PDB file of C-alpha atoms in Angstrom:
ATOM      1  CA  MET A  12       0.330   0.203   0.518  1.00 87.00           C
ATOM      2  CA  ALA A  13       1.460   3.082  -1.078  1.00 85.00           C
ATOM      3  CA  SER A  14      -1.187   4.925   0.326  1.00 91.00           C
ATOM      4  CA  LEU A  15      -4.409   5.548   1.553  1.00 94.00           C
ATOM      5  CA  ASN A  16      -6.411   6.977  -1.218  1.00 93.00           C
ATOM      6  CA  THR A  17      -4.886   3.858  -3.835  1.00 92.00           C
ATOM      7  CA  GLY A  18      -4.806   1.087  -1.131  1.00 93.00           C
ATOM      8  CA  PHE A  19      -3.521  -2.413  -1.240  1.00 92.00           C
ATOM      9  CA  VAL A  20      -2.693  -3.697  -4.537  1.00 87.00           C
ATOM     10  CA  GLU A  21      -0.978  -6.943  -5.701  1.00 81.00           C
ATOM     11  CA  VAL A  22       2.756  -7.189  -5.286  1.00 72.00           C
ATOM     12  CA  SER A  23       5.383  -7.689  -8.322  1.00 68.00           C
ATOM     13  CA  ASN A  24       6.935 -10.844  -8.660  1.00 62.00           C
ATOM     14  CA  ALA A  25       8.644  -9.662 -11.831  1.00 60.00           C
ATOM     15  CA  PRO A  26      12.346 -10.600 -12.298  1.00 58.00           C
ATOM     16  CA  GLY A  27      15.427  -8.275  -9.873  1.00 57.00           C
ATOM     17  CA  THR A  28      17.570  -5.969 -11.763  1.00 58.00           C
ATOM     18  CA  GLY A  29      21.347  -6.083 -11.467  1.00 61.00           C
ATOM     19  CA  GLY A  30      21.266  -9.273 -11.613  1.00 65.00           C
ATOM     20  CA  THR A  31      19.246  -9.715  -8.654  1.00 80.00           C
ATOM     21  CA  GLU A  32      16.609 -13.060  -8.801  1.00 84.00           C
ATOM     22  CA  SER A  33      12.247 -13.447  -7.607  1.00 85.00           C
ATOM     23  CA  ILE A  34      13.034 -14.914  -4.568  1.00 86.00           C
ATOM     24  CA  PRO A  35      11.595 -18.372  -4.802  1.00 87.00           C
ATOM     25  CA  ASN A  36       7.777 -19.655  -3.704  1.00 85.00           C
ATOM     26  CA  ALA A  37       8.150 -21.609  -0.113  1.00 86.00           C
ATOM     27  CA  LYS A  38       6.252 -23.913   2.000  1.00 85.00           C
ATOM     28  CA  SER A  39       7.662 -21.301   4.299  1.00 89.00           C
ATOM     29  CA  ALA A  40       9.975 -18.482   5.287  1.00 93.00           C
ATOM     30  CA  LEU A  41      11.336 -16.617   8.449  1.00 95.00           C
ATOM     31  CA  PHE A  42      11.530 -12.301   8.410  1.00 94.00           C
ATOM     32  CA  LEU A  43      14.681 -11.023  10.434  1.00 92.00           C
ATOM     33  CA  GLN A  44      15.761  -7.525  10.079  1.00 91.00           C
ATOM     34  CA  ASN A  45      14.266  -6.567   7.855  1.00 90.00           C
ATOM     35  CA  ARG A  46      14.528  -9.206   4.834  1.00 91.00           C
ATOM     36  CA  LEU A  47      12.399 -12.599   4.320  1.00 92.00           C
ATOM     37  CA  LEU A  48      14.316 -15.251   4.630  1.00 94.00           C
ATOM     38  CA  VAL A  49      13.128 -17.962   2.424  1.00 94.00           C
ATOM     39  CA  PRO A  50      13.800 -21.899   2.421  1.00 93.00           C
ATOM     40  CA  HIS A  51      14.136 -23.140  -1.204  1.00 89.00           C
ATOM     41  CA  ARG A  52      15.557 -25.653  -3.196  1.00 86.00           C
ATOM     42  CA  PRO A  53      17.218 -25.034  -6.666  1.00 80.00           C
ATOM     43  CA  ALA A  54      16.365 -25.488 -10.441  1.00 77.00           C
ATOM     44  CA  GLY A  55      18.874 -28.888 -10.939  1.00 74.00           C
ATOM     45  CA  ALA A  56      19.171 -29.297  -7.049  1.00 72.00           C
ATOM     46  CA  TYR A  57      17.330 -32.295  -5.698  1.00 77.00           C
ATOM     47  CA  LYS A  58      17.191 -31.143  -1.776  1.00 83.00           C
ATOM     48  CA  ALA A  59      16.288 -27.815  -0.826  1.00 85.00           C
ATOM     49  CA  ASP A  60      19.427 -27.116   0.754  1.00 85.00           C
ATOM     50  CA  HIS A  61      19.366 -22.385  -0.367  1.00 89.00           C
ATOM     51  CA  VAL A  62      18.150 -19.941   1.913  1.00 93.00           C
ATOM     52  CA  ALA A  63      17.490 -17.508  -0.247  1.00 91.00           C
ATOM     53  CA  VAL A  64      17.711 -13.803   1.202  1.00 91.00           C
ATOM     54  CA  SER A  65      16.096 -10.415   0.124  1.00 89.00           C
ATOM     55  CA  ASP A  66      17.047  -7.480  -0.216  1.00 84.00           C
ATOM     56  CA  ILE A  67      16.509  -5.238   3.010  1.00 86.00           C
ATOM     57  CA  LEU A  68      13.118  -4.112   2.560  1.00 83.00           C
ATOM     58  CA  ASP A  69      12.155  -5.997  -0.644  1.00 83.00           C
ATOM     59  CA  TYR A  70      10.822  -9.067  -0.141  1.00 84.00           C
ATOM     60  CA  THR A  71      10.151 -10.031  -3.425  1.00 84.00           C
ATOM     61  CA  SER A  72      13.726 -10.433  -4.782  1.00 85.00           C
ATOM     62  CA  TYR A  73      16.953 -11.779  -4.344  1.00 87.00           C
ATOM     63  CA  ASP A  74      20.825 -11.329  -5.150  1.00 84.00           C
ATOM     64  CA  PRO A  75      22.184 -14.832  -5.635  1.00 80.00           C
ATOM     65  CA  VAL A  76      25.364 -15.218  -6.026  1.00 72.00           C
ATOM     66  CA  TYR A  77      25.682 -12.615  -2.789  1.00 70.00           C
ATOM     67  CA  SER A  78      22.595 -13.150  -0.474  1.00 80.00           C
ATOM     68  CA  SER A  79      21.405 -16.650  -0.891  1.00 83.00           C
ATOM     69  CA  PHE A  80      22.682 -18.838   1.981  1.00 86.00           C
ATOM     70  CA  LYS A  81      24.050 -22.672   1.105  1.00 85.00           C
ATOM     71  CA  ILE A  82      23.162 -25.486   4.511  1.00 86.00           C
ATOM     72  CA  ASN A  83      25.366 -27.458   2.922  1.00 77.00           C
ATOM     73  CA  GLN A  84      24.665 -28.271  -0.105  1.00 64.00           C
ATOM     74  CA  GLY A  85      24.541 -31.444  -0.907  1.00 62.00           C
ATOM     75  CA  ASP A  86      23.508 -33.895   1.769  1.00 70.00           C
ATOM     76  CA  SER A  87      20.184 -35.761   1.328  1.00 73.00           C
ATOM     77  CA  ASP A  88      18.246 -33.727   3.885  1.00 84.00           C
ATOM     78  CA  ASN A  89      15.520 -30.774   3.606  1.00 90.00           C
ATOM     79  CA  ILE A  90      16.004 -27.755   4.880  1.00 92.00           C
ATOM     80  CA  GLU A  91      12.321 -28.014   7.494  1.00 93.00           C
ATOM     81  CA  ARG A  92      12.280 -24.674   9.045  1.00 94.00           C
ATOM     82  CA  LEU A  93      14.334 -21.222   9.923  1.00 96.00           C
ATOM     83  CA  TYR A  94      13.549 -20.136  13.819  1.00 95.00           C
ATOM     84  CA  ALA A  95      15.700 -17.052  14.977  1.00 93.00           C
ATOM     85  CA  PHE A  96      17.271 -17.893  18.183  1.00 90.00           C
ATOM     86  CA  ASN A  97      18.055 -14.173  18.793  1.00 87.00           C
ATOM     87  CA  ASP A  98      18.944 -11.144  16.616  1.00 87.00           C
ATOM     88  CA  GLN A  99      21.728 -12.258  15.037  1.00 90.00           C
ATOM     89  CA  THR A 100      21.084 -16.274  15.563  1.00 91.00           C
ATOM     90  CA  VAL A 101      19.171 -17.648  13.116  1.00 94.00           C
ATOM     91  CA  VAL A 102      18.583 -21.693  13.357  1.00 94.00           C
ATOM     92  CA  VAL A 103      18.230 -24.038  10.573  1.00 95.00           C
ATOM     93  CA  PHE A 104      16.864 -27.390  11.131  1.00 95.00           C
ATOM     94  CA  LYS A 105      17.085 -29.538   8.320  1.00 93.00           C
ATOM     95  CA  SER A 106      15.242 -32.860   9.086  1.00 92.00           C
ATOM     96  CA  THR A 107      18.305 -35.193   9.733  1.00 92.00           C
ATOM     97  CA  SER A 108      20.392 -32.823  10.315  1.00 92.00           C
ATOM     98  CA  ILE A 109      21.045 -28.793  12.613  1.00 93.00           C
ATOM     99  CA  TYR A 110      22.568 -25.963  11.274  1.00 93.00           C
ATOM    100  CA  ALA A 111      23.315 -21.869  12.958  1.00 92.00           C
ATOM    101  CA  VAL A 112      24.374 -19.120  10.828  1.00 92.00           C
ATOM    102  CA  THR A 113      25.723 -16.473  13.251  1.00 90.00           C
ATOM    103  CA  GLY A 114      27.340 -12.847  12.774  1.00 89.00           C
ATOM    104  CA  LEU A 115      24.000 -11.368  11.472  1.00 90.00           C
ATOM    105  CA  TYR A 116      25.133  -8.068  10.923  1.00 88.00           C
ATOM    106  CA  GLY A 117      25.626  -4.860   8.702  1.00 85.00           C
ATOM    107  CA  GLU A 118      26.611  -7.083   5.420  1.00 84.00           C
ATOM    108  CA  TRP A 119      25.411 -10.859   5.966  1.00 85.00           C
ATOM    109  CA  GLN A 120      28.190 -12.024   3.108  1.00 81.00           C
ATOM    110  CA  ASN A 121      30.892 -10.202   4.708  1.00 84.00           C
ATOM    111  CA  ASN A 122      29.647 -11.440   8.747  1.00 88.00           C
ATOM    112  CA  ALA A 123      27.728 -14.197   8.669  1.00 89.00           C
ATOM    113  CA  ILE A 124      29.543 -18.467   9.733  1.00 90.00           C
ATOM    114  CA  LEU A 125      27.541 -21.320   9.652  1.00 89.00           C
ATOM    115  CA  ASP A 126      28.333 -24.302  12.581  1.00 90.00           C
ATOM    116  CA  GLN A 127      27.431 -27.449  12.623  1.00 90.00           C
ATOM    117  CA  ILE A 128      25.447 -28.092  15.980  1.00 92.00           C
ATOM    118  CA  THR A 129      24.902 -32.060  15.851  1.00 90.00           C
ATOM    119  CA  SER A 130      24.277 -34.579  12.818  1.00 88.00           C
ATOM    120  CA  GLU A 131      22.789 -36.504  15.099  1.00 89.00           C
ATOM    121  CA  TYR A 132      19.334 -36.030  14.367  1.00 92.00           C
ATOM    122  CA  GLY A 133      17.071 -33.059  12.873  1.00 93.00           C
ATOM    123  CA  LEU A 134      13.539 -31.581  12.972  1.00 95.00           C
ATOM    124  CA  VAL A 135       9.984 -33.928  12.953  1.00 95.00           C
ATOM    125  CA  GLY A 136       7.377 -31.559  12.222  1.00 92.00           C
ATOM    126  CA  PRO A 137       8.442 -27.898  11.238  1.00 94.00           C
ATOM    127  CA  ARG A 138       5.871 -26.314  13.944  1.00 95.00           C
ATOM    128  CA  SER A 139       6.936 -29.096  16.681  1.00 96.00           C
ATOM    129  CA  VAL A 140       9.927 -26.114  17.706  1.00 96.00           C
ATOM    130  CA  ALA A 141       8.812 -23.272  20.881  1.00 96.00           C
ATOM    131  CA  ALA A 142      10.771 -21.223  22.447  1.00 94.00           C
ATOM    132  CA  THR A 143      10.916 -22.163  26.641  1.00 93.00           C
ATOM    133  CA  GLY A 144      13.055 -19.462  28.387  1.00 85.00           C
ATOM    134  CA  SER A 145      16.740 -19.360  26.669  1.00 84.00           C
ATOM    135  CA  ASP A 146      15.913 -22.335  25.336  1.00 91.00           C
ATOM    136  CA  LEU A 147      14.997 -24.728  22.384  1.00 93.00           C
ATOM    137  CA  TRP A 148      12.523 -27.348  22.538  1.00 96.00           C
ATOM    138  CA  PHE A 149      11.384 -29.630  20.295  1.00 96.00           C
ATOM    139  CA  LEU A 150      10.341 -33.479  18.231  1.00 97.00           C
ATOM    140  CA  SER A 151      13.279 -34.547  16.657  1.00 96.00           C
ATOM    141  CA  GLN A 152      13.832 -39.182  15.835  1.00 94.00           C
ATOM    142  CA  ARG A 153      14.937 -39.176  19.390  1.00 93.00           C
ATOM    143  CA  GLY A 154      11.999 -37.864  20.795  1.00 95.00           C
ATOM    144  CA  VAL A 155      11.928 -34.041  22.302  1.00 96.00           C
ATOM    145  CA  VAL A 156      15.086 -32.481  22.560  1.00 95.00           C
ATOM    146  CA  SER A 157      17.374 -29.194  23.106  1.00 92.00           C
ATOM    147  CA  LEU A 158      18.757 -26.617  22.334  1.00 91.00           C
ATOM    148  CA  ARG A 159      20.215 -24.308  24.322  1.00 85.00           C
ATOM    149  CA  GLN A 160      23.753 -20.897  25.127  1.00 75.00           C
ATOM    150  CA  THR A 161      27.220 -21.922  26.136  1.00 68.00           C
ATOM    151  CA  GLU A 162      28.860 -18.977  28.217  1.00 52.00           C
ATOM    152  CA  GLN A 163      30.774 -19.298  24.084  1.00 57.00           C
ATOM    153  CA  ASN A 164      27.197 -17.723  22.788  1.00 62.00           C
ATOM    154  CA  LYS A 165      27.646 -20.872  21.089  1.00 71.00           C
ATOM    155  CA  LEU A 166      24.338 -22.661  20.362  1.00 76.00           C
ATOM    156  CA  GLN A 167      24.908 -26.271  21.163  1.00 76.00           C
ATOM    157  CA  GLY A 168      22.768 -29.099  21.601  1.00 80.00           C
ATOM    158  CA  VAL A 169      21.930 -31.070  24.595  1.00 80.00           C
ATOM    159  CA  SER A 170      23.555 -34.520  24.996  1.00 77.00           C
ATOM    160  CA  GLU A 171      20.143 -36.490  26.636  1.00 89.00           C
ATOM    161  CA  PRO A 172      16.468 -35.843  25.899  1.00 93.00           C
ATOM    162  CA  ALA A 173      13.901 -34.265  27.383  1.00 94.00           C
ATOM    163  CA  SER A 174      11.641 -37.103  26.798  1.00 96.00           C
ATOM    164  CA  SER A 175      13.749 -39.564  28.438  1.00 95.00           C
ATOM    165  CA  PRO A 176      11.808 -39.787  31.446  1.00 95.00           C
ATOM    166  CA  ILE A 177       9.036 -40.538  29.072  1.00 96.00           C
ATOM    167  CA  GLN A 178      10.553 -42.765  26.804  1.00 96.00           C
ATOM    168  CA  PRO A 179       8.114 -46.067  26.219  1.00 95.00           C
ATOM    169  CA  LEU A 180       5.278 -42.737  25.539  1.00 95.00           C
ATOM    170  CA  ILE A 181       7.372 -40.977  22.726  1.00 96.00           C
ATOM    171  CA  ASP A 182       8.597 -44.982  20.894  1.00 96.00           C
ATOM    172  CA  ARG A 183       4.049 -44.991  20.658  1.00 96.00           C
ATOM    173  CA  ILE A 184       4.306 -41.649  17.966  1.00 96.00           C
ATOM    174  CA  ASP A 185       3.372 -41.772  14.800  1.00 96.00           C
ATOM    175  CA  MET A 186       7.230 -40.162  13.352  1.00 96.00           C
ATOM    176  CA  ASN A 187       5.716 -40.543   9.598  1.00 95.00           C
ATOM    177  CA  THR A 188       2.597 -38.668  10.383  1.00 96.00           C
ATOM    178  CA  ALA A 189       3.745 -36.057  13.339  1.00 96.00           C
ATOM    179  CA  ARG A 190       6.325 -35.029  10.262  1.00 95.00           C
ATOM    180  CA  VAL A 191       3.500 -32.808   9.552  1.00 95.00           C
ATOM    181  CA  SER A 192       1.094 -32.518  11.847  1.00 95.00           C
ATOM    182  CA  ALA A 193       2.582 -32.167  14.744  1.00 96.00           C
ATOM    183  CA  SER A 194       2.899 -28.344  16.581  1.00 96.00           C
ATOM    184  CA  ALA A 195       3.538 -26.939  20.018  1.00 97.00           C
ATOM    185  CA  ALA A 196       3.589 -24.258  22.489  1.00 97.00           C
ATOM    186  CA  TYR A 197       4.788 -22.755  25.161  1.00 97.00           C
ATOM    187  CA  TRP A 198       2.367 -21.039  27.664  1.00 96.00           C
ATOM    188  CA  ARG A 199       2.434 -20.716  31.218  1.00 95.00           C
ATOM    189  CA  ASN A 200       5.983 -22.040  32.036  1.00 95.00           C
ATOM    190  CA  ARG A 201       5.005 -24.865  30.293  1.00 96.00           C
ATOM    191  CA  TYR A 202       5.437 -26.862  26.797  1.00 97.00           C
ATOM    192  CA  TYR A 203       2.818 -28.167  25.466  1.00 97.00           C
ATOM    193  CA  LEU A 204       2.916 -31.516  22.207  1.00 97.00           C
ATOM    194  CA  SER A 205       0.716 -32.302  20.084  1.00 96.00           C
ATOM    195  CA  VAL A 206       1.639 -35.191  18.511  1.00 96.00           C
ATOM    196  CA  PRO A 207      -0.778 -38.746  16.976  1.00 96.00           C
ATOM    197  CA  LEU A 208      -0.344 -41.308  18.999  1.00 94.00           C
ATOM    198  CA  ASP A 209      -1.165 -45.395  18.167  1.00 94.00           C
ATOM    199  CA  GLY A 210      -0.351 -44.979  14.234  1.00 94.00           C
ATOM    200  CA  SER A 211      -3.496 -41.866  14.501  1.00 93.00           C
ATOM    201  CA  GLN A 212      -3.474 -39.501  11.271  1.00 93.00           C
ATOM    202  CA  GLN A 213      -3.756 -37.247  13.303  1.00 93.00           C
ATOM    203  CA  ASN A 214      -2.513 -35.784  16.355  1.00 95.00           C
ATOM    204  CA  ASN A 215      -5.153 -37.469  18.697  1.00 94.00           C
ATOM    205  CA  ALA A 216      -2.105 -36.618  22.360  1.00 95.00           C
ATOM    206  CA  VAL A 217      -0.936 -33.444  24.033  1.00 97.00           C
ATOM    207  CA  LEU A 218       2.312 -34.089  25.829  1.00 97.00           C
ATOM    208  CA  VAL A 219       3.312 -31.834  28.955  1.00 97.00           C
ATOM    209  CA  TYR A 220       6.002 -30.481  30.434  1.00 97.00           C
ATOM    210  CA  ASP A 221       5.916 -28.218  33.564  1.00 97.00           C
ATOM    211  CA  PHE A 222       9.342 -26.252  33.766  1.00 95.00           C
ATOM    212  CA  LEU A 223       7.548 -25.699  37.635  1.00 95.00           C
ATOM    213  CA  ASN A 224       8.366 -29.446  38.611  1.00 95.00           C
ATOM    214  CA  GLY A 225      11.273 -29.820  36.158  1.00 95.00           C
ATOM    215  CA  ALA A 226       8.986 -32.717  35.110  1.00 96.00           C
ATOM    216  CA  TRP A 227       7.019 -34.139  32.561  1.00 96.00           C
ATOM    217  CA  SER A 228       3.350 -34.034  33.404  1.00 94.00           C
ATOM    218  CA  GLY A 229       1.324 -36.906  31.472  1.00 89.00           C
ATOM    219  CA  TYR A 230      -0.971 -36.437  28.918  1.00 92.00           C
ATOM    220  CA  ASP A 231      -4.052 -35.729  27.642  1.00 92.00           C
ATOM    221  CA  GLU A 232      -5.936 -36.768  25.210  1.00 90.00           C
ATOM    222  CA  GLY A 233      -9.313 -37.107  23.770  1.00 81.00           C
ATOM    223  CA  ASP A 234     -11.823 -35.940  20.794  1.00 79.00           C
ATOM    224  CA  ALA A 235     -12.255 -32.855  21.153  1.00 81.00           C
ATOM    225  CA  ILE A 236      -7.697 -32.819  20.675  1.00 78.00           C
ATOM    226  CA  LYS A 237      -8.806 -34.175  16.725  1.00 75.00           C
TER     227      LYS A 237
END
């Protein structure tokens, strides 16, 4: 909307000028520092392992040479979710690994650093990520795991899954369905994770972790949850 009199008009997504290209289509994106970050699969590639970064305040074009991150290009897993850990760090969740892009200030192409957090597991369900205070909790192939910041301002994955005490319940999750349906939220010192149990094709249970007590509070199920 350039003026109140004209109102909203459709944004032109024509190819950019000066070496830029149209921002690619994607099923998800991240807005950070007045830029749009879009995970995508480049033409001719097998997996979505690139992140297109739009120009500042121009969300329809990007420079494929200087404004594109390659997240372990050639790996066999897709980027599932981008998540802003803070105003200078983006966590890149792939299906079997996790990376962090740090140093996002000034000229990103000069300052950004890519670090691998873990290759032992990845993200199951893009919507299962939730910030729980200073940590990130999410569903992985190993169960519910977390990322936290070290004293050296580095992100690291916690080796022991937070869901170890309820592993028999985690084993009942249909991971294939959860890749699409799993969803989580943090509310009033609790982490709520909605998942499909026992072969269900939709979420039919909500697992609850209570941070005040430092333990899982069981789970809720019923027709209303579906």
